[in-house]
PDB file of C-alpha atoms in Angstrom:
ATOM      1  CA  MET A  13       3.732  34.049  -7.950  1.00 41.00           C
ATOM      2  CA  THR A  14       0.883  33.040 -10.244  1.00 41.00           C
ATOM      3  CA  GLN A  15      -1.000  35.911 -11.830  1.00 41.00           C
ATOM      4  CA  GLU A  16      -4.511  36.943 -12.924  1.00 38.00           C
ATOM      5  CA  ALA A  17      -5.142  33.629 -14.723  1.00 40.00           C
ATOM      6  CA  ASN A  18      -6.247  32.156 -11.416  1.00 49.00           C
ATOM      7  CA  ARG A  19      -9.696  32.980 -10.107  1.00 48.00           C
ATOM      8  CA  THR A  20      -9.889  34.647  -6.716  1.00 46.00           C
ATOM      9  CA  ARG A  21     -11.674  33.338  -3.656  1.00 46.00           C
ATOM     10  CA  LYS A  22     -12.046  34.681  -0.156  1.00 46.00           C
ATOM     11  CA  SER A  23      -9.088  33.415   1.857  1.00 45.00           C
ATOM     12  CA  PRO A  24      -9.721  31.947   5.329  1.00 46.00           C
ATOM     13  CA  ALA A  25      -8.084  33.686   8.264  1.00 46.00           C
ATOM     14  CA  ARG A  26      -4.634  32.215   8.798  1.00 51.00           C
ATOM     15  CA  ARG A  27      -2.305  32.398  11.754  1.00 53.00           C
ATOM     16  CA  PRO A  28       0.685  34.747  11.627  1.00 58.00           C
ATOM     17  CA  LEU A  29       3.996  32.886  11.343  1.00 65.00           C
ATOM     18  CA  VAL A  30       7.131  34.201  13.069  1.00 68.00           C
ATOM     19  CA  ASN A  31      10.737  32.983  12.893  1.00 67.00           C
ATOM     20  CA  VAL A  32      11.818  33.178  16.533  1.00 65.00           C
ATOM     21  CA  GLY A  33      15.475  33.655  15.562  1.00 68.00           C
ATOM     22  CA  ASP A  34      14.846  36.292  12.865  1.00 70.00           C
ATOM     23  CA  ARG A  35      11.878  38.634  13.136  1.00 68.00           C
ATOM     24  CA  ASP A  36      12.615  39.928   9.622  1.00 73.00           C
ATOM     25  CA  CYS A  37      12.782  36.433   8.092  1.00 75.00           C
ATOM     26  CA  PRO A  38      12.170  36.525   4.288  1.00 72.00           C
ATOM     27  CA  VAL A  39      10.580  33.083   4.439  1.00 69.00           C
ATOM     28  CA  CYS A  40       7.889  34.227   6.884  1.00 73.00           C
ATOM     29  CA  ARG A  41       7.304  37.371   4.826  1.00 72.00           C
ATOM     30  CA  SER A  42       6.796  35.278   1.687  1.00 69.00           C
ATOM     31  CA  LEU A  43       4.494  32.838   3.447  1.00 70.00           C
ATOM     32  CA  GLY A  44       2.533  35.713   4.979  1.00 70.00           C
ATOM     33  CA  ARG A  45       1.888  37.165   1.516  1.00 67.00           C
ATOM     34  CA  ALA A  46       0.794  33.761   0.226  1.00 65.00           C
ATOM     35  CA  TYR A  47      -1.546  33.249   3.203  1.00 64.00           C
ATOM     36  CA  ALA A  48      -3.177  36.612   2.546  1.00 66.00           C
ATOM     37  CA  SER A  49      -3.588  35.992  -1.184  1.00 65.00           C
ATOM     38  CA  ALA A  50      -7.112  35.505  -2.530  1.00 60.00           C
ATOM     39  CA  LEU A  51      -5.976  33.609  -5.636  1.00 67.00           C
ATOM     40  CA  THR A  52      -7.404  30.142  -6.195  1.00 72.00           C
ATOM     41  CA  HIS A  53      -3.829  28.914  -6.600  1.00 71.00           C
ATOM     42  CA  ASP A  54      -0.654  30.677  -5.510  1.00 72.00           C
ATOM     43  CA  ALA A  55       2.930  29.472  -5.276  1.00 73.00           C
ATOM     44  CA  VAL A  56       6.078  30.927  -3.737  1.00 75.00           C
ATOM     45  CA  TYR A  57       9.598  29.735  -4.505  1.00 76.00           C
ATOM     46  CA  MET A  58      11.944  30.595  -1.653  1.00 75.00           C
ATOM     47  CA  ASP A  59      15.685  30.864  -2.298  1.00 76.00           C
ATOM     48  CA  LYS A  60      16.697  33.389   0.366  1.00 70.00           C
ATOM     49  CA  GLY A  61      16.997  32.882   4.086  1.00 72.00           C
ATOM     50  CA  PRO A  62      17.029  29.539   5.922  1.00 76.00           C
ATOM     51  CA  ILE A  63      14.791  27.656   3.438  1.00 76.00           C
ATOM     52  CA  ARG A  64      15.119  26.757  -0.223  1.00 79.00           C
ATOM     53  CA  GLY A  65      12.111  25.295  -1.990  1.00 80.00           C
ATOM     54  CA  GLU A  66       8.453  25.839  -2.758  1.00 81.00           C
ATOM     55  CA  TYR A  67       5.257  26.536  -0.878  1.00 78.00           C
ATOM     56  CA  ALA A  68       2.034  26.299  -2.877  1.00 79.00           C
ATOM     57  CA  ARG A  69      -1.533  26.875  -1.765  1.00 77.00           C
ATOM     58  CA  THR A  70      -4.754  25.979  -3.546  1.00 79.00           C
ATOM     59  CA  LEU A  71      -8.291  26.993  -2.568  1.00 78.00           C
ATOM     60  CA  ALA A  72     -11.459  25.143  -3.504  1.00 77.00           C
ATOM     61  CA  GLU A  73     -14.981  25.194  -2.106  1.00 77.00           C
ATOM     62  CA  GLY A  74     -14.686  24.335   1.575  1.00 79.00           C
ATOM     63  CA  LEU A  75     -11.040  23.293   1.542  1.00 83.00           C
ATOM     64  CA  GLU A  76      -7.490  24.626   1.430  1.00 85.00           C
ATOM     65  CA  LEU A  77      -4.489  22.606   0.242  1.00 86.00           C
ATOM     66  CA  SER A  78      -0.912  23.581   1.143  1.00 85.00           C
ATOM     67  CA  VAL A  79       2.122  21.861  -0.362  1.00 86.00           C
ATOM     68  CA  ILE A  80       5.550  22.261   1.262  1.00 85.00           C
ATOM     69  CA  ASP A  81       8.652  20.926  -0.480  1.00 86.00           C
ATOM     70  CA  VAL A  82      11.749  22.594   1.008  1.00 84.00           C
ATOM     71  CA  LEU A  83      15.341  22.043   2.088  1.00 85.00           C
ATOM     72  CA  LEU A  84      16.329  23.514   5.461  1.00 81.00           C
ATOM     73  CA  LEU A  85      19.599  25.460   5.149  1.00 80.00           C
ATOM     74  CA  ASP A  86      19.621  26.333   8.843  1.00 80.00           C
ATOM     75  CA  ASP A  87      17.815  25.460  12.064  1.00 78.00           C
ATOM     76  CA  MET A  88      14.467  27.202  12.367  1.00 76.00           C
ATOM     77  CA  THR A  89      12.015  27.744  15.206  1.00 76.00           C
ATOM     78  CA  LEU A  90       8.642  28.979  13.986  1.00 73.00           C
ATOM     79  CA  ALA A  91       5.922  30.340  16.268  1.00 71.00           C
ATOM     80  CA  ALA A  92       2.329  30.182  15.073  1.00 65.00           C
ATOM     81  CA  GLY A  93      -0.270  32.543  16.449  1.00 56.00           C
ATOM     82  CA  PRO A  94      -4.009  31.853  16.796  1.00 51.00           C
ATOM     83  CA  ASP A  95      -5.684  30.253  13.781  1.00 51.00           C
ATOM     84  CA  ARG A  96      -9.314  31.280  13.451  1.00 46.00           C
ATOM     85  CA  ARG A  97     -10.230  28.263  11.335  1.00 49.00           C
ATOM     86  CA  ASP A  98     -11.854  26.632  14.380  1.00 52.00           C
ATOM     87  CA  CYS A  99     -14.483  24.654  12.445  1.00 63.00           C
ATOM     88  CA  ARG A 100     -11.976  22.853  10.243  1.00 75.00           C
ATOM     89  CA  LEU A 101     -10.396  19.435  10.135  1.00 81.00           C
ATOM     90  CA  GLY A 102      -6.660  19.639   9.486  1.00 84.00           C
ATOM     91  CA  ILE A 103      -4.911  16.727   7.762  1.00 88.00           C
ATOM     92  CA  THR A 104      -1.108  16.903   7.593  1.00 88.00           C
ATOM     93  CA  CYS A 105       0.650  14.148   5.623  1.00 90.00           C
ATOM     94  CA  CYS A 106       4.456  13.952   5.908  1.00 88.00           C
ATOM     95  CA  LEU A 107       6.186  12.127   3.067  1.00 84.00           C
ATOM     96  CA  GLU A 108       9.790  13.034   3.895  1.00 82.00           C
ATOM     97  CA  GLY A 109      11.621  14.710   6.771  1.00 79.00           C
ATOM     98  CA  GLY A 110       9.668  15.524   9.887  1.00 75.00           C
ATOM     99  CA  MET A 111       8.991  18.166  12.489  1.00 75.00           C
ATOM    100  CA  ARG A 112       8.741  18.640  16.246  1.00 75.00           C
ATOM    101  CA  TRP A 113       6.596  21.191  18.009  1.00 71.00           C
ATOM    102  CA  GLN A 114       5.230  22.211  21.359  1.00 69.00           C
ATOM    103  CA  THR A 115       1.572  23.099  21.738  1.00 68.00           C
ATOM    104  CA  ARG A 116       0.239  26.092  23.617  1.00 66.00           C
ATOM    105  CA  GLU A 117      -0.464  23.734  26.544  1.00 67.00           C
ATOM    106  CA  GLY A 118       3.211  22.643  26.614  1.00 69.00           C
ATOM    107  CA  ARG A 119       2.647  19.221  25.036  1.00 68.00           C
ATOM    108  CA  GLU A 120       5.608  17.954  23.004  1.00 71.00           C
ATOM    109  CA  MET A 121       4.618  16.433  19.645  1.00 70.00           C
ATOM    110  CA  SER A 122       6.333  15.193  16.506  1.00 75.00           C
ATOM    111  CA  LEU A 123       5.398  14.019  13.027  1.00 76.00           C
ATOM    112  CA  GLY A 124       7.708  11.726  11.088  1.00 78.00           C
ATOM    113  CA  ALA A 125       7.936  10.562   7.483  1.00 79.00           C
ATOM    114  CA  GLY A 126       5.169   8.197   6.448  1.00 80.00           C
ATOM    115  CA  HIS A 127       2.685   9.468   9.047  1.00 83.00           C
ATOM    116  CA  LEU A 128      -0.358  11.709   8.994  1.00 86.00           C
ATOM    117  CA  LEU A 129      -1.772  13.952  11.694  1.00 84.00           C
ATOM    118  CA  LEU A 130      -5.437  14.854  12.031  1.00 83.00           C
ATOM    119  CA  GLY A 131      -6.536  17.745  14.195  1.00 79.00           C
ATOM    120  CA  THR A 132      -9.418  20.074  14.954  1.00 73.00           C
ATOM    121  CA  GLY A 133      -9.686  23.377  16.769  1.00 59.00           C
ATOM    122  CA  ALA A 134      -7.569  26.507  16.900  1.00 52.00           C
ATOM    123  CA  ALA A 135      -4.097  25.480  18.006  1.00 52.00           C
ATOM    124  CA  THR A 136      -0.985  27.536  18.597  1.00 56.00           C
ATOM    125  CA  GLY A 137       2.541  26.404  19.205  1.00 63.00           C
ATOM    126  CA  VAL A 138       6.242  26.472  18.396  1.00 71.00           C
ATOM    127  CA  CYS A 139       7.641  24.266  15.620  1.00 73.00           C
ATOM    128  CA  ARG A 140      11.318  23.277  15.369  1.00 73.00           C
ATOM    129  CA  LEU A 141      12.965  22.256  12.081  1.00 75.00           C
ATOM    130  CA  GLY A 142      16.528  20.988  11.747  1.00 75.00           C
ATOM    131  CA  ARG A 143      19.250  22.095   9.350  1.00 79.00           C
ATOM    132  CA  GLY A 144      19.877  19.808   6.378  1.00 80.00           C
ATOM    133  CA  GLN A 145      16.383  18.303   6.386  1.00 80.00           C
ATOM    134  CA  GLN A 146      14.437  17.844   3.180  1.00 83.00           C
ATOM    135  CA  VAL A 147      10.865  18.423   4.334  1.00 84.00           C
ATOM    136  CA  ARG A 148       8.016  17.358   2.069  1.00 86.00           C
ATOM    137  CA  PHE A 149       4.457  17.366   3.293  1.00 87.00           C
ATOM    138  CA  VAL A 150       0.897  18.198   2.310  1.00 90.00           C
ATOM    139  CA  ASP A 151      -1.555  19.995   4.585  1.00 88.00           C
ATOM    140  CA  LEU A 152      -5.293  19.911   3.928  1.00 88.00           C
ATOM    141  CA  ALA A 153      -7.793  22.037   5.866  1.00 86.00           C
ATOM    142  CA  VAL A 154     -11.467  21.287   5.240  1.00 85.00           C
ATOM    143  CA  ASN A 155     -14.722  22.544   6.736  1.00 81.00           C
ATOM    144  CA  LEU A 156     -16.165  20.049   9.211  1.00 74.00           C
ATOM    145  CA  ASP A 157     -19.730  20.869   8.138  1.00 72.00           C
ATOM    146  CA  GLY A 158     -21.010  18.103   5.912  1.00 67.00           C
ATOM    147  CA  LEU A 159     -18.224  15.625   6.629  1.00 70.00           C
ATOM    148  CA  PRO A 160     -19.362  12.092   7.536  1.00 67.00           C
ATOM    149  CA  ALA A 161     -19.075  11.419  11.260  1.00 61.00           C
ATOM    150  CA  ALA A 162     -17.642   7.913  10.812  1.00 57.00           C
ATOM    151  CA  GLY A 163     -14.118   7.770  12.194  1.00 59.00           C
ATOM    152  CA  LEU A 164     -14.180  11.336  13.544  1.00 65.00           C
ATOM    153  CA  ALA A 165     -15.818  10.684  16.919  1.00 58.00           C
ATOM    154  CA  ASP A 166     -12.570  10.919  18.892  1.00 56.00           C
ATOM    155  CA  LEU A 167     -11.863  14.331  17.319  1.00 60.00           C
ATOM    156  CA  ALA A 168     -15.186  15.812  18.413  1.00 56.00           C
ATOM    157  CA  GLY A 169     -14.217  16.894  21.943  1.00 56.00           C
ATOM    158  CA  PRO A 170     -13.873  20.495  23.145  1.00 56.00           C
ATOM    159  CA  GLY A 171     -10.705  22.393  22.264  1.00 57.00           C
ATOM    160  CA  PRO A 172      -7.948  21.198  19.923  1.00 62.00           C
ATOM    161  CA  GLN A 173      -8.041  17.428  19.286  1.00 68.00           C
ATOM    162  CA  THR A 174      -5.383  15.418  17.448  1.00 73.00           C
ATOM    163  CA  ARG A 175      -4.771  11.901  16.216  1.00 75.00           C
ATOM    164  CA  GLN A 176      -1.671  10.525  14.470  1.00 76.00           C
ATOM    165  CA  THR A 177      -1.385   7.359  12.379  1.00 77.00           C
ATOM    166  CA  ALA A 178       0.834   5.745   9.762  1.00 76.00           C
ATOM    167  CA  MET A 179      -0.175   6.526   6.181  1.00 81.00           C
ATOM    168  CA  PRO A 180      -1.521   3.452   4.388  1.00 81.00           C
ATOM    169  CA  PRO A 181      -0.130   2.923   0.849  1.00 80.00           C
ATOM    170  CA  ARG A 182      -3.086   4.500  -0.968  1.00 83.00           C
ATOM    171  CA  ILE A 183      -2.855   7.739   1.003  1.00 88.00           C
ATOM    172  CA  ARG A 184       0.940   7.803   0.706  1.00 84.00           C
ATOM    173  CA  ALA A 185       0.642   7.401  -3.079  1.00 83.00           C
ATOM    174  CA  ALA A 186      -1.877  10.255  -3.304  1.00 87.00           C
ATOM    175  CA  VAL A 187       0.424  12.526  -1.280  1.00 88.00           C
ATOM    176  CA  ALA A 188       3.335  11.603  -3.565  1.00 84.00           C
ATOM    177  CA  ASP A 189       1.178  12.442  -6.584  1.00 83.00           C
ATOM    178  CA  ILE A 190       0.473  15.904  -5.178  1.00 85.00           C
ATOM    179  CA  LEU A 191       4.143  16.554  -4.406  1.00 82.00           C
ATOM    180  CA  ASP A 192       5.605  15.058  -7.591  1.00 76.00           C
ATOM    181  CA  GLY A 193       2.985  15.433 -10.291  1.00 65.00           C
ATOM    182  CA  ARG A 194       1.839  19.036 -10.251  1.00 59.00           C
ATOM    183  CA  PRO A 195       1.650  20.407 -13.817  1.00 52.00           C
ATOM    184  CA  GLY A 196       2.424  23.988 -14.754  1.00 60.00           C
ATOM    185  CA  ASP A 197      -0.052  26.825 -15.130  1.00 60.00           C
ATOM    186  CA  PRO A 198      -2.863  27.112 -16.082  1.00 66.00           C
ATOM    187  CA  LEU A 199      -3.792  23.513 -15.132  1.00 75.00           C
ATOM    188  CA  ARG A 200      -2.070  23.457 -11.768  1.00 76.00           C
ATOM    189  CA  ALA A 201      -5.006  24.817  -9.774  1.00 78.00           C
ATOM    190  CA  MET A 202      -7.427  22.337 -11.349  1.00 82.00           C
ATOM    191  CA  TYR A 203      -5.027  19.440 -10.747  1.00 83.00           C
ATOM    192  CA  CYS A 204      -4.405  20.360  -7.101  1.00 83.00           C
ATOM    193  CA  GLN A 205      -8.106  20.870  -6.398  1.00 84.00           C
ATOM    194  CA  GLY A 206      -8.888  17.415  -7.779  1.00 86.00           C
ATOM    195  CA  LYS A 207      -6.052  15.798  -5.853  1.00 86.00           C
ATOM    196  CA  ALA A 208      -7.093  17.553  -2.648  1.00 87.00           C
ATOM    197  CA  ARG A 209     -10.561  16.038  -2.914  1.00 88.00           C
ATOM    198  CA  GLU A 210      -9.075  12.622  -3.693  1.00 89.00           C
ATOM    199  CA  LEU A 211      -6.820  12.836  -0.628  1.00 90.00           C
ATOM    200  CA  LEU A 212      -9.737  13.879   1.581  1.00 89.00           C
ATOM    201  CA  ALA A 213     -11.850  10.963   0.314  1.00 88.00           C
ATOM    202  CA  LEU A 214      -9.037   8.470   0.953  1.00 89.00           C
ATOM    203  CA  VAL A 215      -8.418   9.746   4.493  1.00 88.00           C
ATOM    204  CA  LEU A 216     -12.132   9.718   5.386  1.00 85.00           C
ATOM    205  CA  ASP A 217     -12.521   6.226   3.919  1.00 83.00           C
ATOM    206  CA  HIS A 218      -9.511   5.038   5.931  1.00 82.00           C
ATOM    207  CA  LEU A 219     -11.014   6.465   9.127  1.00 79.00           C
ATOM    208  CA  ALA A 220     -14.477   5.101   8.397  1.00 74.00           C
ATOM    209  CA  ARG A 221     -13.210   1.583   7.652  1.00 72.00           C
ATOM    210  CA  ALA A 222     -11.185   1.568  10.850  1.00 67.00           C
ATOM    211  CA  GLY A 223     -14.207   2.790  12.804  1.00 63.00           C
ATOM    212  CA  ARG A 224     -16.556   0.221  11.263  1.00 55.00           C
ATOM    213  CA  ALA A 225     -14.112  -2.574  11.935  1.00 53.00           C
ATOM    214  CA  VAL A 226     -13.737  -1.621  15.591  1.00 51.00           C
ATOM    215  CA  ASN A 227     -17.500  -1.340  16.065  1.00 50.00           C
ATOM    216  CA  ALA A 228     -18.330  -4.536  14.185  1.00 47.00           C
ATOM    217  CA  ALA A 229     -15.798  -6.892  15.691  1.00 49.00           C
ATOM    218  CA  ALA A 230     -16.702  -8.405  19.039  1.00 65.00           C
ATOM    219  CA  LEU A 231     -13.101  -8.468  20.201  1.00 75.00           C
ATOM    220  CA  PRO A 232     -11.538  -7.436  23.518  1.00 83.00           C
ATOM    221  CA  ALA A 233     -10.287  -3.865  23.603  1.00 79.00           C
ATOM    222  CA  ASP A 234      -6.643  -4.892  24.073  1.00 84.00           C
ATOM    223  CA  TRP A 235      -6.885  -7.139  20.996  1.00 85.00           C
ATOM    224  CA  ILE A 236      -8.284  -4.289  18.907  1.00 82.00           C
ATOM    225  CA  GLN A 237      -5.552  -1.865  19.941  1.00 85.00           C
ATOM    226  CA  GLY A 238      -2.867  -4.433  19.171  1.00 90.00           C
ATOM    227  CA  LEU A 239      -4.419  -5.295  15.805  1.00 88.00           C
ATOM    228  CA  LEU A 240      -4.640  -1.636  14.800  1.00 86.00           C
ATOM    229  CA  ARG A 241      -0.952  -1.229  15.685  1.00 89.00           C
ATOM    230  CA  ALA A 242      -0.166  -4.352  13.644  1.00 92.00           C
ATOM    231  CA  ARG A 243      -1.842  -2.914  10.563  1.00 89.00           C
ATOM    232  CA  GLU A 244      -0.034   0.400  11.025  1.00 88.00           C
ATOM    233  CA  ALA A 245       3.300  -1.434  11.297  1.00 91.00           C
ATOM    234  CA  ILE A 246       2.601  -3.252   8.029  1.00 92.00           C
ATOM    235  CA  ASP A 247       1.468  -0.105   6.207  1.00 88.00           C
ATOM    236  CA  ALA A 248       4.463   1.904   7.420  1.00 88.00           C
ATOM    237  CA  ASP A 249       6.889  -0.157   5.291  1.00 91.00           C
ATOM    238  CA  ILE A 250       4.959  -2.499   3.026  1.00 91.00           C
ATOM    239  CA  ALA A 251       8.093  -3.681   1.189  1.00 93.00           C
ATOM    240  CA  ASN A 252       9.659  -4.932   4.430  1.00 94.00           C
ATOM    241  CA  ALA A 253       6.572  -5.987   6.353  1.00 93.00           C
ATOM    242  CA  PRO A 254       7.422  -7.852   9.573  1.00 93.00           C
ATOM    243  CA  SER A 255       6.863 -11.586   9.837  1.00 93.00           C
ATOM    244  CA  LEU A 256       3.943 -12.916  11.835  1.00 94.00           C
ATOM    245  CA  ALA A 257       6.227 -13.701  14.778  1.00 94.00           C
ATOM    246  CA  GLN A 258       7.860 -10.260  14.650  1.00 94.00           C
ATOM    247  CA  LEU A 259       4.467  -8.580  14.406  1.00 95.00           C
ATOM    248  CA  ALA A 260       3.129 -10.542  17.369  1.00 94.00           C
ATOM    249  CA  ARG A 261       6.073  -9.470  19.543  1.00 94.00           C
ATOM    250  CA  LEU A 262       5.779  -5.872  18.350  1.00 93.00           C
ATOM    251  CA  VAL A 263       2.125  -5.466  19.328  1.00 93.00           C
ATOM    252  CA  GLY A 264       2.068  -7.727  22.387  1.00 93.00           C
ATOM    253  CA  LEU A 265      -0.336 -10.401  21.082  1.00 93.00           C
ATOM    254  CA  ASN A 266       0.381 -14.091  20.631  1.00 94.00           C
ATOM    255  CA  GLU A 267       0.291 -15.416  17.067  1.00 94.00           C
ATOM    256  CA  PHE A 268      -3.110 -17.081  17.467  1.00 93.00           C
ATOM    257  CA  LYS A 269      -4.756 -13.852  18.617  1.00 91.00           C
ATOM    258  CA  LEU A 270      -2.990 -11.928  15.867  1.00 93.00           C
ATOM    259  CA  LYS A 271      -4.046 -14.324  13.081  1.00 92.00           C
ATOM    260  CA  THR A 272      -7.650 -14.803  14.131  1.00 88.00           C
ATOM    261  CA  GLY A 273      -8.219 -11.228  15.260  1.00 86.00           C
ATOM    262  CA  PHE A 274      -6.663  -9.628  12.185  1.00 87.00           C
ATOM    263  CA  LYS A 275      -8.938 -11.551   9.815  1.00 82.00           C
ATOM    264  CA  ARG A 276     -12.037 -10.753  11.887  1.00 78.00           C
ATOM    265  CA  LEU A 277     -11.179  -7.068  12.161  1.00 75.00           C
ATOM    266  CA  PHE A 278      -9.912  -6.327   8.650  1.00 75.00           C
ATOM    267  CA  GLY A 279     -11.454  -9.099   6.557  1.00 71.00           C
ATOM    268  CA  LEU A 280      -8.164 -10.610   5.362  1.00 79.00           C
ATOM    269  CA  PRO A 281      -5.477 -12.809   6.909  1.00 88.00           C
ATOM    270  CA  VAL A 282      -2.224 -10.982   7.653  1.00 92.00           C
ATOM    271  CA  HIS A 283      -0.335 -12.436   4.673  1.00 93.00           C
ATOM    272  CA  ALA A 284      -3.199 -11.741   2.252  1.00 89.00           C
ATOM    273  CA  TYR A 285      -3.440  -8.154   3.510  1.00 89.00           C
ATOM    274  CA  ILE A 286       0.294  -7.610   2.896  1.00 93.00           C
ATOM    275  CA  ILE A 287       0.001  -8.972  -0.663  1.00 92.00           C
ATOM    276  CA  ASP A 288      -3.051  -6.814  -1.359  1.00 86.00           C
ATOM    277  CA  GLN A 289      -1.331  -3.645  -0.158  1.00 88.00           C
ATOM    278  CA  ARG A 290       1.856  -4.425  -2.083  1.00 91.00           C
ATOM    279  CA  LEU A 291      -0.046  -4.937  -5.322  1.00 90.00           C
ATOM    280  CA  GLU A 292      -2.138  -1.811  -4.854  1.00 84.00           C
ATOM    281  CA  THR A 293       0.993   0.251  -4.188  1.00 89.00           C
ATOM    282  CA  ALA A 294       2.696  -1.215  -7.269  1.00 90.00           C
ATOM    283  CA  ARG A 295      -0.332  -0.393  -9.411  1.00 86.00           C
ATOM    284  CA  ARG A 296      -0.212   3.240  -8.329  1.00 83.00           C
ATOM    285  CA  LEU A 297       3.529   3.458  -8.965  1.00 88.00           C
ATOM    286  CA  LEU A 298       3.063   2.104 -12.479  1.00 88.00           C
ATOM    287  CA  GLN A 299       0.147   4.434 -13.184  1.00 81.00           C
ATOM    288  CA  ARG A 300       2.269   7.452 -12.215  1.00 80.00           C
ATOM    289  CA  GLY A 301       5.034   6.400 -14.605  1.00 83.00           C
ATOM    290  CA  GLY A 302       8.736   7.143 -14.441  1.00 86.00           C
ATOM    291  CA  ILE A 303       9.460   3.625 -13.215  1.00 89.00           C
ATOM    292  CA  THR A 304       9.974   0.187 -14.763  1.00 92.00           C
ATOM    293  CA  VAL A 305       7.987  -2.920 -13.875  1.00 93.00           C
ATOM    294  CA  THR A 306      11.111  -4.393 -12.249  1.00 94.00           C
ATOM    295  CA  GLU A 307      11.647  -1.265 -10.147  1.00 94.00           C
ATOM    296  CA  ALA A 308       8.010  -1.248  -9.044  1.00 94.00           C
ATOM    297  CA  ALA A 309       8.233  -4.922  -8.049  1.00 95.00           C
ATOM    298  CA  HIS A 310      11.378  -4.359  -5.985  1.00 95.00           C
ATOM    299  CA  ARG A 311       9.982  -1.230  -4.366  1.00 93.00           C
ATOM    300  CA  VAL A 312       7.005  -3.114  -2.926  1.00 94.00           C
ATOM    301  CA  GLY A 313       9.033  -6.102  -1.765  1.00 95.00           C
ATOM    302  CA  TYR A 314       9.052  -8.601  -4.649  1.00 95.00           C
ATOM    303  CA  ALA A 315      12.513  -9.985  -5.427  1.00 92.00           C
ATOM    304  CA  GLU A 316      11.270 -12.247  -8.267  1.00 93.00           C
ATOM    305  CA  LEU A 317       9.785 -10.394 -11.243  1.00 93.00           C
ATOM    306  CA  GLY A 318       7.993 -13.491 -12.581  1.00 93.00           C
ATOM    307  CA  ARG A 319       6.183 -14.093  -9.312  1.00 94.00           C
ATOM    308  CA  PHE A 320       5.214 -10.422  -9.140  1.00 94.00           C
ATOM    309  CA  ALA A 321       3.813 -10.452 -12.694  1.00 93.00           C
ATOM    310  CA  VAL A 322       1.716 -13.589 -12.094  1.00 93.00           C
ATOM    311  CA  THR A 323       0.320 -12.280  -8.797  1.00 92.00           C
ATOM    312  CA  PHE A 324      -0.369  -8.843 -10.292  1.00 90.00           C
ATOM    313  CA  ARG A 325      -2.270 -10.307 -13.240  1.00 88.00           C
ATOM    314  CA  LYS A 326      -4.310 -12.534 -10.955  1.00 86.00           C
ATOM    315  CA  ARG A 327      -5.257  -9.498  -8.846  1.00 80.00           C
ATOM    316  CA  PHE A 328      -6.016  -6.945 -11.587  1.00 78.00           C
ATOM    317  CA  GLY A 329      -6.688  -9.084 -14.674  1.00 81.00           C
ATOM    318  CA  VAL A 330      -3.889  -7.545 -16.758  1.00 83.00           C
ATOM    319  CA  PRO A 331      -0.061  -7.791 -16.683  1.00 89.00           C
ATOM    320  CA  PRO A 332       1.771  -4.926 -14.973  1.00 91.00           C
ATOM    321  CA  SER A 333       3.194  -3.765 -18.314  1.00 89.00           C
ATOM    322  CA  GLU A 334      -0.318  -2.745 -19.420  1.00 86.00           C
ATOM    323  CA  ILE A 335      -0.725  -0.500 -16.392  1.00 81.00           C
ATOM    324  CA  LEU A 336       2.648   1.167 -16.907  1.00 79.00           C
ATOM    325  CA  ARG A 337       2.275   4.771 -17.970  1.00 65.00           C
ATOM    326  CA  PRO A 338       4.521   5.568 -20.948  1.00 62.00           C
ATOM    327  CA  PRO A 339       7.193   8.217 -20.394  1.00 54.00           C
ATOM    328  CA  THR A 340       6.354  11.758 -21.428  1.00 51.00           C
ATOM    329  CA  PRO A 341       8.005  12.499 -24.806  1.00 49.00           C
ATOM    330  CA  PRO A 342      10.541  15.347 -24.801  1.00 50.00           C
ATOM    331  CA  GLU A 343       9.271  18.684 -26.036  1.00 48.00           C
TER     332      GLU A 343
END
């Protein structure tokens, strides 16, 4: 656990967590202590019981960031009691692994790698996690007061509301930064607070842009739904984006509707959008470091390094080698 170096802040009321198969589960005891902590930043490393890994929680004004990076050593079924954070927007971003759960109303839900879940209201439920899974995700809870309404209209109904979508590259990169780039104390709290605000801004911008596009484009409703699914399919695996024909079959639109509608809705033709997202993802990879230019090019779908370098320079004005973060020298 972190010590007195971290400032304290009133902790929001959190739901009790119970391991259905082990009422004396050391994992739930550790998480319960972390939930009750008033430290600005607190971390728990778990090496006993059915989980091995780390849970970290950071508080800032109006928001709470939780980072989960664990390996499941056994099957677990966790029951969550009432959460009194009713006036909060929850954003859960899954980078690796996944989870399945059943809501209080009996609705079966799941969240897989590369997807994010948005939700409001006080929900309860039972979550099931499978043995051998590496589970890595970030959960952000933020007060709804003061948030822009754009993109949140369908989450404004009574009771718990949820929406799930594929993470676009920029959000996925921010989540990876939080999971992979957290420095040690005493800077960890400051770093996580900054990253939490960055993640919130990216998610709200993503929702707002999607909302503006839907409202601005005079397109039939079935076109819009298909085009949104097309963009999600591209963002889900930018290195292996489907061809135009594959995308058309996947979303149930003919190629003409897909080409014309996509440009009207998102401002770019399909191919140009794929290139833009690939280059933006590569730029973030290079900025984080720990990767070569060749590796970054291959990771976003470029087989030819020369073509990648020319396209990158045309997009950003500098060669990719100038963006590359140098490796940290050994201590």
